[in-house]
Amino acid sequence: MRILGIDPGYAIVGYGVIEFSGGRYYSIDYGAITTDADTPFPKRLQEIYNGIISVIIKNDPDEMSIERLYFQNNQKTAIDVAQARGVIMLAAQNSNIPISEYTPLQVKTAVTGYGQAHKPQVMEMTRRLLKLESVPKPDDTADALAIAICHAQSTGTALRSLLNKRR
């Protein structure tokens, strides 16, 4: 199964594509879609949408996983990220790619086995699971790969996926 993981944002959208096969993870592609702060916000959303479509066309994922939003403080930032997340989900939906959402707690637990793990621990475990020489940069990219791993963990084996489809 090929999974596109997304760490949503409007300045930086991290993405990571992994292949999950035979209980192993393989890194296929990862990077970030960035938008300039001086660009009008609707244009930034368009750049994000087009960037995600390009990633989808290039990597042909079977499914997409995206981080569920969690904000405590800044409502303006939350609304802007939510809008960016919306165009990302629209790109996947328009491409007929199933979408799954995960909280940061779920991602930490899936990748490290500990829901209160710190960001460096999650990043290092992501690097190890994917057998990468170094932690991908920017951090949003490593986060996106961790979200993809979380989805692979949640989905499990091909047999489990088949059973879930029958329900």
CSV table of N, CA and C in Angstrom, one decimal:
chain,number,residue,atom,x,y,z
A,1,MET,N,0.8,-1.2,0.0
A,1,MET,CA,0.0,0.0,0.0
A,1,MET,C,0.9,1.2,0.0
A,2,ARG,N,0.6,2.2,-0.8
A,2,ARG,CA,1.3,3.4,-0.9
A,2,ARG,C,0.5,4.5,-0.2
A,3,ILE,N,1.1,5.2,0.7
A,3,ILE,CA,0.4,6.1,1.6
A,3,ILE,C,1.1,7.5,1.5
A,4,LEU,N,0.3,8.5,1.3
A,4,LEU,CA,0.7,9.9,1.3
A,4,LEU,C,0.4,10.5,2.6
A,5,GLY,N,1.4,10.9,3.4
A,5,GLY,CA,1.2,11.5,4.7
A,5,GLY,C,1.3,13.0,4.5
A,6,ILE,N,0.5,13.8,5.2
A,6,ILE,CA,0.5,15.2,5.1
A,6,ILE,C,0.5,15.9,6.5
A,7,ASP,N,1.4,16.8,6.6
A,7,ASP,CA,1.4,17.7,7.8
A,7,ASP,C,1.0,19.1,7.3
A,8,PRO,N,-0.3,19.4,7.6
A,8,PRO,CA,-0.9,20.6,6.9
A,8,PRO,C,-0.4,21.9,7.5
A,9,GLY,N,-0.3,22.9,6.7
A,9,GLY,CA,0.0,24.3,7.1
A,9,GLY,C,-0.2,25.2,5.9
A,10,TYR,N,0.0,26.4,6.0
A,10,TYR,CA,-0.1,27.3,4.9
A,10,TYR,C,1.2,27.9,4.4
A,11,ALA,N,2.2,28.0,5.3
A,11,ALA,CA,3.5,28.4,4.9
A,11,ALA,C,4.3,27.2,4.4
A,12,ILE,N,4.2,26.1,5.1
A,12,ILE,CA,4.9,24.9,4.8
A,12,ILE,C,3.9,23.7,4.9
A,13,VAL,N,3.8,23.0,3.9
A,13,VAL,CA,3.0,21.7,3.9
A,13,VAL,C,4.0,20.6,3.7
A,14,GLY,N,4.2,19.8,4.8
A,14,GLY,CA,5.1,18.7,4.7
A,14,GLY,C,4.3,17.5,4.1
A,15,TYR,N,5.0,16.8,3.2
A,15,TYR,CA,4.4,15.6,2.6
A,15,TYR,C,5.5,14.4,2.6
A,16,GLY,N,5.0,13.2,2.8
A,16,GLY,CA,5.8,12.1,2.7
A,16,GLY,C,5.1,10.9,2.2
A,17,VAL,N,5.7,10.2,1.2
A,17,VAL,CA,5.1,9.0,0.6
A,17,VAL,C,5.9,7.8,1.0
A,18,ILE,N,5.1,6.8,1.6
A,18,ILE,CA,5.8,5.6,1.9
A,18,ILE,C,5.1,4.4,1.3
A,19,GLU,N,5.8,3.3,1.2
A,19,GLU,CA,5.2,2.1,0.7
A,19,GLU,C,5.2,1.2,2.0
A,20,PHE,N,4.1,0.6,2.3
A,20,PHE,CA,4.0,-0.4,3.4
A,20,PHE,C,3.7,-1.7,2.8
A,21,SER,N,4.7,-2.6,2.9
A,21,SER,CA,4.5,-4.0,2.3
A,21,SER,C,5.2,-5.0,3.1
A,22,GLY,N,4.6,-6.1,3.4
A,22,GLY,CA,5.2,-7.2,4.2
A,22,GLY,C,5.6,-6.7,5.6
A,23,GLY,N,4.9,-5.8,6.2
A,23,GLY,CA,5.2,-5.3,7.5
A,23,GLY,C,6.4,-4.4,7.5
A,24,ARG,N,6.9,-3.9,6.4
A,24,ARG,CA,8.0,-3.0,6.3
A,24,ARG,C,7.6,-1.7,5.6
A,25,TYR,N,8.4,-0.7,6.0
A,25,TYR,CA,8.2,0.7,5.5
A,25,TYR,C,9.3,1.0,4.5
A,26,TYR,N,8.9,1.6,3.4
A,26,TYR,CA,9.9,2.1,2.4
A,26,TYR,C,9.6,3.5,2.1
A,27,SER,N,10.6,4.4,2.2
A,27,SER,CA,10.4,5.8,1.8
A,27,SER,C,10.4,5.9,0.3
A,28,ILE,N,9.4,6.5,-0.3
A,28,ILE,CA,9.3,6.7,-1.7
A,28,ILE,C,9.7,8.2,-2.1
A,29,ASP,N,9.1,9.1,-1.4
A,29,ASP,CA,9.3,10.5,-1.7
A,29,ASP,C,8.9,11.4,-0.5
A,30,TYR,N,9.5,12.5,-0.3
A,30,TYR,CA,9.2,13.4,0.7
A,30,TYR,C,9.7,14.8,0.4
A,31,GLY,N,9.1,15.8,1.0
A,31,GLY,CA,9.5,17.1,0.8
A,31,GLY,C,8.5,18.1,1.4
A,32,ALA,N,8.5,19.3,0.9
A,32,ALA,CA,7.6,20.4,1.4
A,32,ALA,C,7.1,21.3,0.3
A,33,ILE,N,5.9,21.7,0.4
A,33,ILE,CA,5.3,22.7,-0.5
A,33,ILE,C,5.3,24.0,0.4
A,34,THR,N,6.0,25.0,-0.1
A,34,THR,CA,6.1,26.2,0.6
A,34,THR,C,5.4,27.4,-0.1
A,35,THR,N,4.9,28.3,0.6
A,35,THR,CA,4.2,29.5,0.0
A,35,THR,C,4.9,30.7,0.7
A,36,ASP,N,5.0,31.8,0.0
A,36,ASP,CA,5.6,33.0,0.4
A,36,ASP,C,4.6,33.8,1.2
A,37,ALA,N,5.0,34.4,2.3
A,37,ALA,CA,4.2,35.2,3.2
A,37,ALA,C,3.6,36.4,2.5
A,38,ASP,N,4.3,36.9,1.4
A,38,ASP,CA,3.9,38.1,0.7
A,38,ASP,C,2.8,37.8,-0.3
A,39,THR,N,2.5,36.5,-0.6
A,39,THR,CA,1.5,36.1,-1.6
A,39,THR,C,0.1,36.2,-1.0
A,40,PRO,N,-0.8,36.8,-1.7
A,40,PRO,CA,-2.2,36.8,-1.2
A,40,PRO,C,-2.7,35.4,-0.8
A,41,PHE,N,-3.4,35.3,0.3
A,41,PHE,CA,-3.8,34.0,0.9
A,41,PHE,C,-4.5,33.1,-0.1
A,42,PRO,N,-5.5,33.6,-0.9
A,42,PRO,CA,-6.1,32.7,-1.8
A,42,PRO,C,-5.2,32.1,-2.8
A,43,LYS,N,-4.2,32.9,-3.3
A,43,LYS,CA,-3.1,32.4,-4.2
A,43,LYS,C,-2.3,31.3,-3.5
A,44,ARG,N,-2.0,31.5,-2.2
A,44,ARG,CA,-1.3,30.5,-1.4
A,44,ARG,C,-2.0,29.2,-1.4
A,45,LEU,N,-3.4,29.3,-1.2
A,45,LEU,CA,-4.2,28.1,-1.2
A,45,LEU,C,-4.1,27.4,-2.5
A,46,GLN,N,-4.2,28.2,-3.6
A,46,GLN,CA,-4.1,27.6,-4.9
A,46,GLN,C,-2.7,26.9,-5.1
A,47,GLU,N,-1.6,27.5,-4.6
A,47,GLU,CA,-0.3,26.9,-4.8
A,47,GLU,C,-0.3,25.6,-4.0
A,48,ILE,N,-0.9,25.5,-2.8
A,48,ILE,CA,-0.9,24.3,-2.0
A,48,ILE,C,-1.7,23.2,-2.8
A,49,TYR,N,-2.9,23.6,-3.3
A,49,TYR,CA,-3.7,22.6,-4.0
A,49,TYR,C,-2.9,22.0,-5.2
A,50,ASN,N,-2.3,22.9,-6.0
A,50,ASN,CA,-1.6,22.5,-7.2
A,50,ASN,C,-0.4,21.6,-6.8
A,51,GLY,N,0.3,22.0,-5.7
A,51,GLY,CA,1.4,21.2,-5.2
A,51,GLY,C,1.0,19.8,-4.8
A,52,ILE,N,-0.1,19.7,-4.1
A,52,ILE,CA,-0.6,18.4,-3.7
A,52,ILE,C,-1.0,17.6,-4.9
A,53,ILE,N,-1.6,18.2,-5.8
A,53,ILE,CA,-2.0,17.5,-7.0
A,53,ILE,C,-0.7,16.9,-7.7
A,54,SER,N,0.3,17.7,-7.8
A,54,SER,CA,1.6,17.3,-8.4
A,54,SER,C,2.2,16.1,-7.7
A,55,VAL,N,2.1,16.1,-6.3
A,55,VAL,CA,2.6,15.0,-5.5
A,55,VAL,C,1.8,13.8,-5.8
A,56,ILE,N,0.5,13.9,-5.9
A,56,ILE,CA,-0.4,12.8,-6.1
A,56,ILE,C,-0.1,12.2,-7.5
A,57,ILE,N,0.0,13.0,-8.5
A,57,ILE,CA,0.3,12.5,-9.9
A,57,ILE,C,1.6,11.8,-9.9
A,58,LYS,N,2.6,12.4,-9.3
A,58,LYS,CA,4.0,11.8,-9.3
A,58,LYS,C,4.0,10.5,-8.6
A,59,ASN,N,3.3,10.3,-7.5
A,59,ASN,CA,3.5,9.1,-6.6
A,59,ASN,C,2.3,8.1,-6.6
A,60,ASP,N,1.2,8.5,-7.1
A,60,ASP,CA,0.0,7.6,-7.2
A,60,ASP,C,-0.3,6.9,-5.9
A,61,PRO,N,-0.5,7.6,-4.8
A,61,PRO,CA,-0.8,7.0,-3.5
A,61,PRO,C,-2.2,6.3,-3.6
A,62,ASP,N,-2.3,5.2,-2.8
A,62,ASP,CA,-3.5,4.5,-2.6
A,62,ASP,C,-4.4,5.2,-1.6
A,63,GLU,N,-3.8,5.8,-0.6
A,63,GLU,CA,-4.5,6.5,0.5
A,63,GLU,C,-3.7,7.7,1.0
A,64,MET,N,-4.5,8.6,1.6
A,64,MET,CA,-3.8,9.8,2.2
A,64,MET,C,-4.1,9.8,3.7
A,65,SER,N,-3.1,10.2,4.5
A,65,SER,CA,-3.3,10.4,5.9
A,65,SER,C,-2.9,11.8,6.2
A,66,ILE,N,-3.7,12.5,7.1
A,66,ILE,CA,-3.4,13.9,7.4
A,66,ILE,C,-3.6,14.1,8.9
A,67,GLU,N,-2.8,15.0,9.4
A,67,GLU,CA,-2.9,15.3,10.8
A,67,GLU,C,-4.2,16.1,11.1
A,68,ARG,N,-4.9,15.7,12.1
A,68,ARG,CA,-6.1,16.4,12.6
A,68,ARG,C,-5.6,17.6,13.3
A,69,LEU,N,-6.3,18.7,13.1
A,69,LEU,CA,-5.9,20.0,13.7
A,69,LEU,C,-6.1,20.0,15.3
A,70,TYR,N,-5.1,20.6,15.9
A,70,TYR,CA,-5.2,20.8,17.4
A,70,TYR,C,-4.5,22.1,17.7
A,71,PHE,N,-5.3,23.1,18.1
A,71,PHE,CA,-4.7,24.4,18.4
A,71,PHE,C,-5.3,24.8,19.8
A,72,GLN,N,-4.4,25.4,20.5
A,72,GLN,CA,-4.8,25.9,21.8
A,72,GLN,C,-5.0,27.4,21.9
A,73,ASN,N,-4.1,28.1,21.1
A,73,ASN,CA,-4.0,29.6,21.3
A,73,ASN,C,-4.6,30.4,20.1
A,74,ASN,N,-3.8,30.5,19.0
A,74,ASN,CA,-4.0,31.5,18.0
A,74,ASN,C,-5.1,31.0,17.0
A,75,GLN,N,-6.3,31.7,17.1
A,75,GLN,CA,-7.4,31.3,16.3
A,75,GLN,C,-7.2,31.7,14.8
A,76,LYS,N,-6.5,32.8,14.6
A,76,LYS,CA,-6.3,33.1,13.2
A,76,LYS,C,-5.4,32.1,12.5
A,77,THR,N,-4.4,31.6,13.2
A,77,THR,CA,-3.5,30.6,12.6
A,77,THR,C,-4.4,29.3,12.4
A,78,ALA,N,-5.2,29.0,13.4
A,78,ALA,CA,-6.0,27.8,13.3
A,78,ALA,C,-6.9,27.8,12.0
A,79,ILE,N,-7.5,29.0,11.8
A,79,ILE,CA,-8.5,29.1,10.7
A,79,ILE,C,-7.7,29.0,9.4
A,80,ASP,N,-6.5,29.7,9.3
A,80,ASP,CA,-5.7,29.6,8.1
A,80,ASP,C,-5.2,28.2,7.8
A,81,VAL,N,-4.8,27.5,8.8
A,81,VAL,CA,-4.3,26.1,8.6
A,81,VAL,C,-5.5,25.2,8.2
A,82,ALA,N,-6.7,25.5,8.8
A,82,ALA,CA,-7.9,24.7,8.5
A,82,ALA,C,-8.2,24.9,7.0
A,83,GLN,N,-8.1,26.1,6.5
A,83,GLN,CA,-8.4,26.4,5.1
A,83,GLN,C,-7.4,25.6,4.2
A,84,ALA,N,-6.1,25.7,4.6
A,84,ALA,CA,-5.1,24.9,3.8
A,84,ALA,C,-5.4,23.4,3.8
A,85,ARG,N,-5.8,23.0,5.0
A,85,ARG,CA,-6.1,21.5,5.2
A,85,ARG,C,-7.3,21.2,4.3
A,86,GLY,N,-8.2,22.1,4.1
A,86,GLY,CA,-9.4,21.9,3.3
A,86,GLY,C,-9.0,21.7,1.8
A,87,VAL,N,-8.1,22.5,1.3
A,87,VAL,CA,-7.7,22.4,-0.1
A,87,VAL,C,-6.9,21.1,-0.3
A,88,ILE,N,-6.1,20.7,0.7
A,88,ILE,CA,-5.4,19.5,0.6
A,88,ILE,C,-6.3,18.3,0.5
A,89,MET,N,-7.3,18.3,1.4
A,89,MET,CA,-8.3,17.2,1.4
A,89,MET,C,-9.1,17.2,0.1
A,90,LEU,N,-9.4,18.4,-0.5
A,90,LEU,CA,-10.1,18.5,-1.7
A,90,LEU,C,-9.3,17.9,-2.9
A,91,ALA,N,-8.0,18.1,-2.8
A,91,ALA,CA,-7.1,17.6,-3.9
A,91,ALA,C,-7.2,16.0,-3.8
A,92,ALA,N,-7.1,15.5,-2.6
A,92,ALA,CA,-7.2,14.0,-2.5
A,92,ALA,C,-8.6,13.5,-2.9
A,93,GLN,N,-9.6,14.2,-2.4
A,93,GLN,CA,-11.0,13.8,-2.8
A,93,GLN,C,-11.2,13.8,-4.3
A,94,ASN,N,-10.7,14.9,-5.0
A,94,ASN,CA,-10.9,15.0,-6.4
A,94,ASN,C,-10.1,13.9,-7.2
A,95,SER,N,-9.1,13.4,-6.5
A,95,SER,CA,-8.2,12.3,-7.1
A,95,SER,C,-8.7,10.9,-6.6
A,96,ASN,N,-9.9,10.9,-6.0
A,96,ASN,CA,-10.4,9.6,-5.5
A,96,ASN,C,-9.5,8.8,-4.6
A,97,ILE,N,-8.8,9.6,-3.7
A,97,ILE,CA,-7.9,8.9,-2.7
A,97,ILE,C,-8.6,9.0,-1.3
A,98,PRO,N,-8.8,7.8,-0.7
A,98,PRO,CA,-9.4,7.8,0.6
A,98,PRO,C,-8.5,8.6,1.6
A,99,ILE,N,-9.2,9.3,2.5
A,99,ILE,CA,-8.5,10.2,3.5
A,99,ILE,C,-8.7,9.7,4.9
A,100,SER,N,-7.7,9.6,5.7
A,100,SER,CA,-7.8,9.2,7.1
A,100,SER,C,-7.1,10.3,7.9
A,101,GLU,N,-7.6,10.6,9.1
A,101,GLU,CA,-7.1,11.7,9.9
A,101,GLU,C,-6.6,11.1,11.3
A,102,TYR,N,-5.5,11.7,11.8
A,102,TYR,CA,-4.9,11.2,13.0
A,102,TYR,C,-4.5,12.4,13.9
A,103,THR,N,-4.7,12.2,15.2
A,103,THR,CA,-4.3,13.3,16.1
A,103,THR,C,-2.8,13.1,16.4
A,104,PRO,N,-2.1,14.2,16.9
A,104,PRO,CA,-0.7,14.1,17.3
A,104,PRO,C,-0.5,12.9,18.2
A,105,LEU,N,-1.4,12.7,19.2
A,105,LEU,CA,-1.2,11.6,20.1
A,105,LEU,C,-1.2,10.2,19.4
A,106,GLN,N,-2.1,10.1,18.5
A,106,GLN,CA,-2.1,8.8,17.7
A,106,GLN,C,-0.8,8.6,16.9
A,107,VAL,N,-0.3,9.7,16.3
A,107,VAL,CA,0.9,9.6,15.5
A,107,VAL,C,2.1,9.2,16.5
A,108,LYS,N,2.2,9.9,17.6
A,108,LYS,CA,3.3,9.6,18.5
A,108,LYS,C,3.2,8.2,19.0
A,109,THR,N,2.0,7.7,19.3
A,109,THR,CA,1.9,6.3,19.8
A,109,THR,C,2.2,5.3,18.8
A,110,ALA,N,1.8,5.5,17.5
A,110,ALA,CA,2.1,4.6,16.5
A,110,ALA,C,3.5,4.5,16.1
A,111,VAL,N,4.2,5.6,16.2
A,111,VAL,CA,5.6,5.7,15.7
A,111,VAL,C,6.6,5.3,16.9
A,112,THR,N,6.3,5.7,18.1
A,112,THR,CA,7.2,5.5,19.2
A,112,THR,C,6.7,4.5,20.2
A,113,GLY,N,5.4,4.3,20.2
A,113,GLY,CA,4.8,3.4,21.3
A,113,GLY,C,4.5,4.2,22.5
A,114,TYR,N,4.7,5.5,22.5
A,114,TYR,CA,4.5,6.3,23.7
A,114,TYR,C,3.8,7.6,23.3
A,115,GLY,N,2.6,7.9,23.7
A,115,GLY,CA,1.8,9.0,23.3
A,115,GLY,C,2.4,10.4,23.8
A,116,GLN,N,3.2,10.4,24.8
A,116,GLN,CA,3.8,11.6,25.3
A,116,GLN,C,5.2,11.9,24.8
A,117,ALA,N,5.6,11.1,23.7
A,117,ALA,CA,7.0,11.3,23.2
A,117,ALA,C,7.2,12.7,22.7
A,118,HIS,N,8.4,13.1,22.8
A,118,HIS,CA,8.8,14.5,22.3
A,118,HIS,C,9.1,14.4,20.8
A,119,LYS,N,9.0,15.6,20.2
A,119,LYS,CA,9.2,15.7,18.7
A,119,LYS,C,10.5,15.0,18.3
A,120,PRO,N,11.6,15.3,18.9
A,120,PRO,CA,12.9,14.7,18.4
A,120,PRO,C,12.8,13.1,18.5
A,121,GLN,N,12.1,12.6,19.5
A,121,GLN,CA,12.0,11.1,19.6
A,121,GLN,C,11.2,10.6,18.4
A,122,VAL,N,10.1,11.3,18.0
A,122,VAL,CA,9.3,10.8,16.9
A,122,VAL,C,10.1,10.9,15.6
A,123,MET,N,10.8,12.0,15.5
A,123,MET,CA,11.6,12.2,14.2
A,123,MET,C,12.7,11.1,14.1
A,124,GLU,N,13.3,10.8,15.2
A,124,GLU,CA,14.4,9.8,15.1
A,124,GLU,C,13.8,8.4,14.8
A,125,MET,N,12.7,8.1,15.5
A,125,MET,CA,12.1,6.8,15.2
A,125,MET,C,11.6,6.7,13.8
A,126,THR,N,11.1,7.8,13.2
A,126,THR,CA,10.7,7.9,11.8
A,126,THR,C,11.9,7.6,10.9
A,127,ARG,N,13.0,8.2,11.2
A,127,ARG,CA,14.2,8.0,10.5
A,127,ARG,C,14.6,6.5,10.5
A,128,ARG,N,14.6,5.9,11.7
A,128,ARG,CA,15.0,4.5,11.8
A,128,ARG,C,14.0,3.6,11.1
A,129,LEU,N,12.7,3.8,11.2
A,129,LEU,CA,11.7,2.9,10.6
A,129,LEU,C,11.9,2.9,9.1
A,130,LEU,N,12.2,4.1,8.5
A,130,LEU,CA,12.4,4.2,7.1
A,130,LEU,C,13.8,4.0,6.6
A,131,LYS,N,14.7,3.7,7.6
A,131,LYS,CA,16.1,3.5,7.2
A,131,LYS,C,16.7,4.6,6.4
A,132,LEU,N,16.5,5.9,6.9
A,132,LEU,CA,17.0,7.1,6.3
A,132,LEU,C,18.3,7.4,7.0
A,133,GLU,N,19.2,8.0,6.2
A,133,GLU,CA,20.5,8.4,6.8
A,133,GLU,C,20.4,9.5,7.8
A,134,SER,N,19.4,10.4,7.6
A,134,SER,CA,19.2,11.6,8.5
A,134,SER,C,17.7,11.9,8.6
A,135,VAL,N,17.4,12.6,9.5
A,135,VAL,CA,16.0,13.1,9.7
A,135,VAL,C,15.7,14.1,8.6
A,136,PRO,N,14.6,13.9,7.8
A,136,PRO,CA,14.3,14.8,6.8
A,136,PRO,C,14.0,16.2,7.3
A,137,LYS,N,14.3,17.2,6.5
A,137,LYS,CA,14.1,18.6,6.8
A,137,LYS,C,13.2,19.2,5.7
A,138,PRO,N,12.4,20.1,6.0
A,138,PRO,CA,12.1,20.7,7.3
A,138,PRO,C,11.4,19.7,8.2
A,139,ASP,N,11.2,20.0,9.5
A,139,ASP,CA,10.5,19.2,10.4
A,139,ASP,C,9.1,18.7,9.9
A,140,ASP,N,8.4,19.6,9.1
A,140,ASP,CA,7.1,19.3,8.6
A,140,ASP,C,7.2,18.0,7.7
A,141,THR,N,8.3,17.8,7.0
A,141,THR,CA,8.4,16.7,6.2
A,141,THR,C,8.6,15.4,7.0
A,142,ALA,N,9.4,15.4,8.1
A,142,ALA,CA,9.5,14.3,9.0
A,142,ALA,C,8.1,14.0,9.6
A,143,ASP,N,7.4,15.0,10.0
A,143,ASP,CA,6.1,14.8,10.6
A,143,ASP,C,5.1,14.2,9.6
A,144,ALA,N,5.2,14.5,8.3
A,144,ALA,CA,4.3,13.9,7.3
A,144,ALA,C,4.7,12.4,7.1
A,145,LEU,N,5.9,12.1,7.2
A,145,LEU,CA,6.3,10.7,7.1
A,145,LEU,C,5.8,9.9,8.3
A,146,ALA,N,5.9,10.5,9.5
A,146,ALA,CA,5.4,9.9,10.7
A,146,ALA,C,3.8,9.7,10.6
A,147,ILE,N,3.1,10.6,10.0
A,147,ILE,CA,1.7,10.5,9.8
A,147,ILE,C,1.4,9.3,8.9
A,148,ALA,N,2.2,9.2,7.8
A,148,ALA,CA,2.0,8.0,6.9
A,148,ALA,C,2.3,6.7,7.6
A,149,ILE,N,3.3,6.7,8.4
A,149,ILE,CA,3.6,5.5,9.2
A,149,ILE,C,2.5,5.1,10.2
A,150,CYS,N,1.9,6.2,10.8
A,150,CYS,CA,0.8,6.0,11.7
A,150,CYS,C,-0.4,5.3,10.9
A,151,HIS,N,-0.6,5.8,9.7
A,151,HIS,CA,-1.7,5.2,8.9
A,151,HIS,C,-1.4,3.7,8.6
A,152,ALA,N,-0.2,3.4,8.2
A,152,ALA,CA,0.2,2.1,7.9
A,152,ALA,C,0.0,1.2,9.2
A,153,GLN,N,0.4,1.7,10.3
A,153,GLN,CA,0.2,1.0,11.6
A,153,GLN,C,-1.3,0.7,11.9
A,154,SER,N,-2.1,1.8,11.6
A,154,SER,CA,-3.6,1.7,11.9
A,154,SER,C,-4.3,0.8,10.9
A,155,THR,N,-3.8,0.8,9.7
A,155,THR,CA,-4.4,0.0,8.6
A,155,THR,C,-4.0,-1.5,8.8
A,156,GLY,N,-2.7,-1.7,9.1
A,156,GLY,CA,-2.2,-3.0,9.3
A,156,GLY,C,-2.0,-3.8,8.0
A,157,THR,N,-2.2,-5.0,8.1
A,157,THR,CA,-1.9,-5.9,7.0
A,157,THR,C,-3.0,-5.9,5.9
A,158,ALA,N,-2.6,-6.4,4.7
A,158,ALA,CA,-3.6,-6.5,3.6
A,158,ALA,C,-4.8,-7.3,4.0
A,159,LEU,N,-4.7,-8.3,4.9
A,159,LEU,CA,-5.8,-9.1,5.3
A,159,LEU,C,-6.7,-8.2,6.2
A,160,ARG,N,-6.2,-7.4,7.1
A,160,ARG,CA,-7.0,-6.5,7.9
A,160,ARG,C,-7.7,-5.5,7.0
A,161,SER,N,-7.0,-5.0,6.0
A,161,SER,CA,-7.7,-4.0,5.1
A,161,SER,C,-8.9,-4.7,4.4
A,162,LEU,N,-8.7,-5.9,3.9
A,162,LEU,CA,-9.7,-6.6,3.2
A,162,LEU,C,-10.9,-6.9,4.2
A,163,LEU,N,-10.6,-7.3,5.4
A,163,LEU,CA,-11.7,-7.5,6.4
A,163,LEU,C,-12.5,-6.2,6.7
A,164,ASN,N,-11.7,-5.1,6.8
A,164,ASN,CA,-12.4,-3.8,7.0
A,164,ASN,C,-13.3,-3.3,5.9
A,165,LYS,N,-12.9,-3.7,4.6
A,165,LYS,CA,-13.7,-3.3,3.5
A,165,LYS,C,-15.0,-4.1,3.4
A,166,ARG,N,-15.0,-5.3,4.0
A,166,ARG,CA,-16.2,-6.1,3.9
A,166,ARG,C,-17.2,-5.7,5.0
A,167,ARG,N,-16.8,-4.9,5.9
A,167,ARG,CA,-17.7,-4.5,7.0
A,167,ARG,C,-18.7,-3.4,6.6
